[in-house]
Coordinates of N, CA and C in Angstrom, one line a residue:
X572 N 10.3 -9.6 15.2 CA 10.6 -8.6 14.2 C 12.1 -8.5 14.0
X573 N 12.6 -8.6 12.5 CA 14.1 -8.7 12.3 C 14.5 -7.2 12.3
X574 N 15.0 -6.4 13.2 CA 15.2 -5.2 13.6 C 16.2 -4.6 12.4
X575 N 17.1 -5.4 12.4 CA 18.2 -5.0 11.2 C 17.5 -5.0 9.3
X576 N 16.7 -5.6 9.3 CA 15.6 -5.7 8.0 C 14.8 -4.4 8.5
X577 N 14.5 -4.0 9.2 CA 13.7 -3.2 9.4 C 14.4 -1.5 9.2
X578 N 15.1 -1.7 9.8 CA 16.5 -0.6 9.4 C 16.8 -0.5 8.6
X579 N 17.1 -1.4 7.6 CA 17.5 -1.3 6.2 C 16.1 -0.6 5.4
X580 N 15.1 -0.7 6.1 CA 13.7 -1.0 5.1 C 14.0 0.9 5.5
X581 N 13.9 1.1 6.7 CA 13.7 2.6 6.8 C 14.7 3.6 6.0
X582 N 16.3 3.1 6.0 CA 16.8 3.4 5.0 C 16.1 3.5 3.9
X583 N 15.8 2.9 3.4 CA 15.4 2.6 1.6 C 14.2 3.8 1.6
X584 N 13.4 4.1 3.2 CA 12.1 4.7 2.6 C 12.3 6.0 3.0
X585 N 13.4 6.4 3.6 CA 13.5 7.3 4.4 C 14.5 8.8 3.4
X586 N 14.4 8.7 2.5 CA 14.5 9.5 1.2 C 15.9 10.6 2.0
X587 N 15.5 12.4 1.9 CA 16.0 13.0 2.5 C 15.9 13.2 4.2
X588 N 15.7 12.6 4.5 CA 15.8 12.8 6.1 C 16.1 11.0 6.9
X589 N 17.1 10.6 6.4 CA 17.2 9.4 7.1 C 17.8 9.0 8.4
X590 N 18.6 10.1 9.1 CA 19.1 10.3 10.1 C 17.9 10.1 11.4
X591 N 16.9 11.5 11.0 CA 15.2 11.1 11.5 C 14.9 9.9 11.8
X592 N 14.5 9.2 10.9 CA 14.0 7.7 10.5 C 14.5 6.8 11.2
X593 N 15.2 6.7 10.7 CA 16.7 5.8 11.7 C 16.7 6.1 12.8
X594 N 17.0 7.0 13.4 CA 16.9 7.3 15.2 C 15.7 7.0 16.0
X595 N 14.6 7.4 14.9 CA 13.1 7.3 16.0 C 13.2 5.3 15.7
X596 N 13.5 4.9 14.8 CA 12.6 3.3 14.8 C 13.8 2.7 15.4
X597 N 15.2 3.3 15.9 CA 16.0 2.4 16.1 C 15.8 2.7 17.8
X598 N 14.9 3.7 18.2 CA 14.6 3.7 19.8 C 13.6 3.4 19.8
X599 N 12.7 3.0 19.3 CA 11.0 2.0 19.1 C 11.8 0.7 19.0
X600 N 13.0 0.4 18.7 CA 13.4 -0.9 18.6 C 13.8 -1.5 19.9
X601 N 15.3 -0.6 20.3 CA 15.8 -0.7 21.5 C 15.4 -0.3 22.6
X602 N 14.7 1.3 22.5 CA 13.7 1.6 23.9 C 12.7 1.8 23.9
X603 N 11.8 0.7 23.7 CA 10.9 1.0 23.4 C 10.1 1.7 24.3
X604 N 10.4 1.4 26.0 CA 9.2 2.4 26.6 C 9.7 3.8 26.5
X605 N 11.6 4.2 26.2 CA 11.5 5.7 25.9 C 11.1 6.2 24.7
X606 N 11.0 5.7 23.7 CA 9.8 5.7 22.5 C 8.4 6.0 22.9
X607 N 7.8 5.5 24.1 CA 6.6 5.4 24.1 C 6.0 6.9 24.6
X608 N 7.2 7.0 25.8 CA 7.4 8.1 26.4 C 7.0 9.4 25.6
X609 N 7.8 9.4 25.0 CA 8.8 10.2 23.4 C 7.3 10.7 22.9
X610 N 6.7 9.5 22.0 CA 5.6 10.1 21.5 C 3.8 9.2 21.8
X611 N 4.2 9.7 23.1 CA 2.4 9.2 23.8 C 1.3 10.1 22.7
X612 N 1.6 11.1 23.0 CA 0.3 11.9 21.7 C -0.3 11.4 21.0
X613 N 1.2 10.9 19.9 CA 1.3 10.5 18.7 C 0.3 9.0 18.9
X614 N 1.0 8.2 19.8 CA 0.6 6.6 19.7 C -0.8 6.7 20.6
X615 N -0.8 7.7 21.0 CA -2.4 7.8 21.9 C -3.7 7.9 20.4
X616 N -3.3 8.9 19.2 CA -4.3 8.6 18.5 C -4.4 7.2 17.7
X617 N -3.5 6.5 18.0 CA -3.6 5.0 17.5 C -4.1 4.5 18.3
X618 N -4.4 4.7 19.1 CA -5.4 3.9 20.0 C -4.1 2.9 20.4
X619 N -2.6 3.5 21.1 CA -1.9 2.5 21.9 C -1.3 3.1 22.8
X620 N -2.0 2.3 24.0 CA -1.5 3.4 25.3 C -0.4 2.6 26.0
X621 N 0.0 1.6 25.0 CA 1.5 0.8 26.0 C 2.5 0.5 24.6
X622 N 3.9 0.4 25.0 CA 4.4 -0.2 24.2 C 4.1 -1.8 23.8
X623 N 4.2 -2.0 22.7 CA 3.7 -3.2 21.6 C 4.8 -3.8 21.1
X624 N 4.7 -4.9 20.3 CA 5.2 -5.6 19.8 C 5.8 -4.7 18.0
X625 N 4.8 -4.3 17.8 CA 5.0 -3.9 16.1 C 5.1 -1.7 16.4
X626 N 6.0 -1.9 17.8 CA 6.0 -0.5 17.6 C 7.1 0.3 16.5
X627 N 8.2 -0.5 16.6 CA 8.8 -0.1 15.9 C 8.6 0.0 14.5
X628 N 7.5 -0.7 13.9 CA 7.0 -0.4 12.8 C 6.1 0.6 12.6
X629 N 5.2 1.0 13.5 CA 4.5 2.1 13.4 C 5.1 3.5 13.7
X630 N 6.8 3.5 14.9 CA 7.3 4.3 14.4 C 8.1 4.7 13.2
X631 N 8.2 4.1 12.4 CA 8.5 4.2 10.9 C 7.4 4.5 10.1
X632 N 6.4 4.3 10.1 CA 4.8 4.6 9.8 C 5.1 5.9 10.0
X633 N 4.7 6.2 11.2 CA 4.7 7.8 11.5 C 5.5 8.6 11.1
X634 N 6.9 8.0 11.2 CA 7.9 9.5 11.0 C 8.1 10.0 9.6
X635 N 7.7 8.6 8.6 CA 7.4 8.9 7.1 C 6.0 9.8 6.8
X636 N 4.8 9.4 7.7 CA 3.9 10.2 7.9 C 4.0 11.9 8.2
X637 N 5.0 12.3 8.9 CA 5.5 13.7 9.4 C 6.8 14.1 8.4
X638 N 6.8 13.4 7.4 CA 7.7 14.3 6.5 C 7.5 14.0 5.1
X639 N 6.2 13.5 5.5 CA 5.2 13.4 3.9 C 5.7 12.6 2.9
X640 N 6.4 11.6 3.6 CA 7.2 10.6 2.8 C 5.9 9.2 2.6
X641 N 4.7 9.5 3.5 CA 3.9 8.6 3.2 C 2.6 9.9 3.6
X642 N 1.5 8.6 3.2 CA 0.4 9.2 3.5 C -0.9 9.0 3.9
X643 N -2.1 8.7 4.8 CA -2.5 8.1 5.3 C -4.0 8.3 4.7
X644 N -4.9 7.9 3.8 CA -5.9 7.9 2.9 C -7.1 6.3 3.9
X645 N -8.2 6.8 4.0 CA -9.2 6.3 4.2 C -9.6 5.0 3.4
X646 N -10.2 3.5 4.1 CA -10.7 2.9 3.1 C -11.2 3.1 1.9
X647 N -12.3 4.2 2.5 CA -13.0 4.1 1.0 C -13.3 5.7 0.4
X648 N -11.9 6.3 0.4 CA -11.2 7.6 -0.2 C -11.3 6.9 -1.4
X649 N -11.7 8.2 -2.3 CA -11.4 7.7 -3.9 C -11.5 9.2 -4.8
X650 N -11.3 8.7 -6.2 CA -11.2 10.3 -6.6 C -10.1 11.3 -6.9
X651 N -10.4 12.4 -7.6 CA -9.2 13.2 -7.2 C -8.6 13.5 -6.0
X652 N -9.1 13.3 -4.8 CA -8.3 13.5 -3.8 C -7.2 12.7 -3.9
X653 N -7.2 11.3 -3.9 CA -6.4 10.5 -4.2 C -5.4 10.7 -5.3
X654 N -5.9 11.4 -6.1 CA -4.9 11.7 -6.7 C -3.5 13.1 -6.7
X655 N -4.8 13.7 -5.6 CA -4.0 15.2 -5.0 C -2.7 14.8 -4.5
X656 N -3.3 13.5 -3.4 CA -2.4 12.9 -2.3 C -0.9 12.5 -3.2
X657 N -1.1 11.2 -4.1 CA -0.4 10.8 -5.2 C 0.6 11.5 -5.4
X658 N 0.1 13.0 -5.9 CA 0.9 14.4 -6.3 C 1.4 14.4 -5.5
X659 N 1.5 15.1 -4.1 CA 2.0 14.9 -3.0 C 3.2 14.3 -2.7
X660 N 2.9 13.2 -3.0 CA 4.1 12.0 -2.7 C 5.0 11.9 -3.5
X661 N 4.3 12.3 -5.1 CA 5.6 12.3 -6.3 C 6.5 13.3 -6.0
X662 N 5.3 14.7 -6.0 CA 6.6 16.4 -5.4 C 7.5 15.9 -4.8
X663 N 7.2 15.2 -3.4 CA 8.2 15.5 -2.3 C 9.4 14.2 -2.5
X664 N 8.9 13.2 -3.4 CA 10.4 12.3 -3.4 C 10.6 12.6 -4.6
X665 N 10.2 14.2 -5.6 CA 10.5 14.5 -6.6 C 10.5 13.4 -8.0
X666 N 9.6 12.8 -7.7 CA 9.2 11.7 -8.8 C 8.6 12.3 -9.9
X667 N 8.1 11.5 -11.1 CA 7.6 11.8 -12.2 C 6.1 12.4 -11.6
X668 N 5.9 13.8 -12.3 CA 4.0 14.2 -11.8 C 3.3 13.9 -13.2
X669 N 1.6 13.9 -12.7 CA 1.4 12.8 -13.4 C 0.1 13.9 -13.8
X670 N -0.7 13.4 -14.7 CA -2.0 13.8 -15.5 C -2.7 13.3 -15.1
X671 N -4.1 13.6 -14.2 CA -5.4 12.6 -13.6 C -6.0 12.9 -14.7
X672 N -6.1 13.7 -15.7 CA -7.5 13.7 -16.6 C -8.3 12.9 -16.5
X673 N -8.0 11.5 -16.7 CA -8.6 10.0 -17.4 C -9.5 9.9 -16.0
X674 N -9.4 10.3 -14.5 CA -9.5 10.0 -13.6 C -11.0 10.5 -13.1
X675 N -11.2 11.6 -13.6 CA -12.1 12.8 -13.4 C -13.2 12.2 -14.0
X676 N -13.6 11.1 -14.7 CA -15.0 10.5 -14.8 C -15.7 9.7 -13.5
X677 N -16.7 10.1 -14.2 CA -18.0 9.1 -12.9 C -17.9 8.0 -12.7
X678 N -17.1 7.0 -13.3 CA -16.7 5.6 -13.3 C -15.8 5.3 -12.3
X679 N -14.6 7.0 -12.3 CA -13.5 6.6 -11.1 C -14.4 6.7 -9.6
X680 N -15.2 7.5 -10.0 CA -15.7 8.6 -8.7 C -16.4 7.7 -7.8
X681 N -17.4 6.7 -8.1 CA -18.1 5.2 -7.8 C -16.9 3.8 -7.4
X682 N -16.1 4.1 -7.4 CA -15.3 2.8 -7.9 C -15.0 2.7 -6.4
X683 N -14.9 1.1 -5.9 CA -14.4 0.9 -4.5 C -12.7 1.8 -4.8
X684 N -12.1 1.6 -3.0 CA -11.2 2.2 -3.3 C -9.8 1.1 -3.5
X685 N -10.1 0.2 -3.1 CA -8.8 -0.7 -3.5 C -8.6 -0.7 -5.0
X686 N -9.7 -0.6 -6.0 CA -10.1 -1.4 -7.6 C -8.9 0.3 -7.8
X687 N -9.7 1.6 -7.5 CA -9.1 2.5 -7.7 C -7.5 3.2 -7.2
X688 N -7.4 2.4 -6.2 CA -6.2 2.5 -5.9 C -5.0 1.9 -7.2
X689 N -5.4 0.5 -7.3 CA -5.0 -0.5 -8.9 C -5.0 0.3 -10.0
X690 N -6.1 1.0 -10.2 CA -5.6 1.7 -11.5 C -4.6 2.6 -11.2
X691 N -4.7 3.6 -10.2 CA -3.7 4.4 -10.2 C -2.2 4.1 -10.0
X692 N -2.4 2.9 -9.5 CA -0.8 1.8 -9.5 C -0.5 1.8 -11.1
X693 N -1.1 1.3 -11.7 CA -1.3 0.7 -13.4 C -0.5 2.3 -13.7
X694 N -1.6 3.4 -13.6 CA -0.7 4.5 -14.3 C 0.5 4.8 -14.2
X695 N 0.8 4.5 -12.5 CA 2.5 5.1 -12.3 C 3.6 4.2 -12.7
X696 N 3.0 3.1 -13.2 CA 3.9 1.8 -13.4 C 4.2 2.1 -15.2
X697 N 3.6 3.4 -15.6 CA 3.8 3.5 -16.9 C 5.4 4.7 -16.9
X698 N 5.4 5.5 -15.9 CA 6.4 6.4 -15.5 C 7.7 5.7 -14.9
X699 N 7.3 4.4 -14.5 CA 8.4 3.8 -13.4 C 8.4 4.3 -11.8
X700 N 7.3 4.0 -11.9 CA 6.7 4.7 -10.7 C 6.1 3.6 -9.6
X701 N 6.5 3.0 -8.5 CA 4.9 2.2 -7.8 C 4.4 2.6 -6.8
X702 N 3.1 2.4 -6.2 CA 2.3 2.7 -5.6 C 2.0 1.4 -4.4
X703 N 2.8 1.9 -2.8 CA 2.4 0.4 -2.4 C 1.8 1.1 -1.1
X704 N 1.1 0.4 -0.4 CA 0.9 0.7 1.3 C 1.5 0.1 2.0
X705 N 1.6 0.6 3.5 CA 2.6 0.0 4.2 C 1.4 -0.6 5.3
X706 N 1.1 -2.0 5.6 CA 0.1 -2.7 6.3 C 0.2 -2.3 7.4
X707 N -0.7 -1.8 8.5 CA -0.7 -1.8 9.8 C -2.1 -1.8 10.3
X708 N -2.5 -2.9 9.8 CA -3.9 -4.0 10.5 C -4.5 -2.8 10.9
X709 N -5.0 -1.7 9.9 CA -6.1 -0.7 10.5 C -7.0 -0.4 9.3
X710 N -7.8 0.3 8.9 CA -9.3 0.5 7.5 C -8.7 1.6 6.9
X711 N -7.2 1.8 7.2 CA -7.0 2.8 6.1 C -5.9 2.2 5.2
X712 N -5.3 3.5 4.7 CA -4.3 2.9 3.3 C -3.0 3.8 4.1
X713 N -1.4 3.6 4.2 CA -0.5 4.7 4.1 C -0.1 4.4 2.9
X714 N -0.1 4.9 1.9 CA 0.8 5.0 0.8 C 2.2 5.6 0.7
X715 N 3.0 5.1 -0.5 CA 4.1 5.4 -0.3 C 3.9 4.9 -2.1
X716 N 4.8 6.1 -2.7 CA 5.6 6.0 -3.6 C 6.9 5.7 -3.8
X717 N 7.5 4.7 -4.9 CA 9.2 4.2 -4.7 C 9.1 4.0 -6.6
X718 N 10.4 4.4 -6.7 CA 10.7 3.8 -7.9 C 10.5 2.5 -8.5
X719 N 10.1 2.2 -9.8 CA 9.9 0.9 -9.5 C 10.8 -0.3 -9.5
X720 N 12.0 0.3 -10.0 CA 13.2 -0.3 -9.6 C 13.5 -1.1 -8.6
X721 N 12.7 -0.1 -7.5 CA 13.2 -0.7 -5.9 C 12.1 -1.5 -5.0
X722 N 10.8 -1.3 -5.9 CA 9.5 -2.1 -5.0 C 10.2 -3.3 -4.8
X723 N 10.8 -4.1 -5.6 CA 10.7 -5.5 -4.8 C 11.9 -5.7 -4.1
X724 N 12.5 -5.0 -3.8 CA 13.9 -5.1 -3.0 C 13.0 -4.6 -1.2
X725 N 12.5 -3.5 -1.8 CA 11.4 -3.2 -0.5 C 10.6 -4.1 0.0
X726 N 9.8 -4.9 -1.0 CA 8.6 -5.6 -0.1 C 9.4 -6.7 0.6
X727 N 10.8 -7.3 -0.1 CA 11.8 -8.2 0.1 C 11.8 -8.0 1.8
X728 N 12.8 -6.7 1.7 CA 12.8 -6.3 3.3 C 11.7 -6.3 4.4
X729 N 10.7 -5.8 3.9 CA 9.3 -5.7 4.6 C 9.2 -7.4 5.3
X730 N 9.3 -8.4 4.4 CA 9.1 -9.6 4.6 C 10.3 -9.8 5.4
X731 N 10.8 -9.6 5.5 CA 12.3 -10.3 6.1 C 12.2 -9.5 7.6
X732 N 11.7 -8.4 7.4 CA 11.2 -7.6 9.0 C 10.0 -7.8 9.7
X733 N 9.5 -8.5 9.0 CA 8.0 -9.2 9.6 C 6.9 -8.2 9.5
X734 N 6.9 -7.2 8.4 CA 5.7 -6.5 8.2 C 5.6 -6.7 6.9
X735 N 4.8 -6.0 6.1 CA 3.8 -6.0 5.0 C 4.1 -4.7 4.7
X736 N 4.6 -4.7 3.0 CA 4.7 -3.4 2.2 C 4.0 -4.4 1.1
X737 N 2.7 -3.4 0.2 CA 1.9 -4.4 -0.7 C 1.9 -3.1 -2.2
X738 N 2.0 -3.5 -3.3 CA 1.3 -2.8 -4.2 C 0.8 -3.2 -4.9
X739 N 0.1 -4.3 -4.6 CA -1.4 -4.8 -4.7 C -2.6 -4.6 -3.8
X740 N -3.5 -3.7 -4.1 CA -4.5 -3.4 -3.0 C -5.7 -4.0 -3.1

């Protein structure tokens, strides 16, 4: 994992509280067993009871997770909740909020959730808005909203740090 790509990635995602961000994944980098120490709880409900290889990505996972800078939705979540969540993420990085009207039919409500995740990509890409998750080889989604100015400078980094940021679902 390219630590310095990864740093920069947490910068870019790490909105108002970057100091946070930066300190937990730069001691998931360098210490990682005082990281592990740090947040057993946390990595205990991930089902990891030792330090890893990709922890320092999952502490960036988390700490965006704990200041609602991401958000962690079920495979097969669909619906207005999804769209509550969406809200959520626009409020807090004060992005464009959006109208689900169109969303609220029986067509969304059936729809797998990746197909539905896509549309709702499709909408925010109408505001300059994108919709990506951040991979961490598990059946759910963390989402994250970014301008869409910045998605490909992000997924850039993601790749250059050896993880996976996708806004194709």
């Amino acid at each position: 994992m390219n630590n310095s790509a990864l740093l920069e990635l947490s910068r870019k995602l790490s909105f108002d509280v970057e100091g946070i961000v930066i300190d937990d994944v730069a001691l998931a980098s360098e210490h990682p067993l005082a990281y592990f120490e740090k947040y057993k709880d946390r990595l205990d409900e991930r089902c990891i009871n030792e330090p890893i290889e990709e922890l320092a990505w999952i502490s960036l996972v988390d700490v965006l997770l704990e200041h609602q800078l991401a958000f962690e939705i079920d495979w097969k979540e669909t619906g207005l909740y999804v769209c509550d969540v969406v809200d959520e993420l626009l409020d807090r990085k004060k992005l464009a909020s959006m109208d689900w009207e169109e969303f609220e039919s029986d067509q969304y409500s059936e729809m797998p959730t990746d197909e539905f995740l896509n549309h709702i990509a499709r909408k925010l890409n109408e505001v300059s808005v994108s919709l990506a998750y951040m991979d961490i080889d598990s059946d759910s989604y963390i989402l994250i909203v970014v301008p869409t100015a910045d998605i490909e400078g992000i997924k850039r980094l993601a790749e250059e740090a050896g993880v996976v940021i996708s806004d194709s679902f």
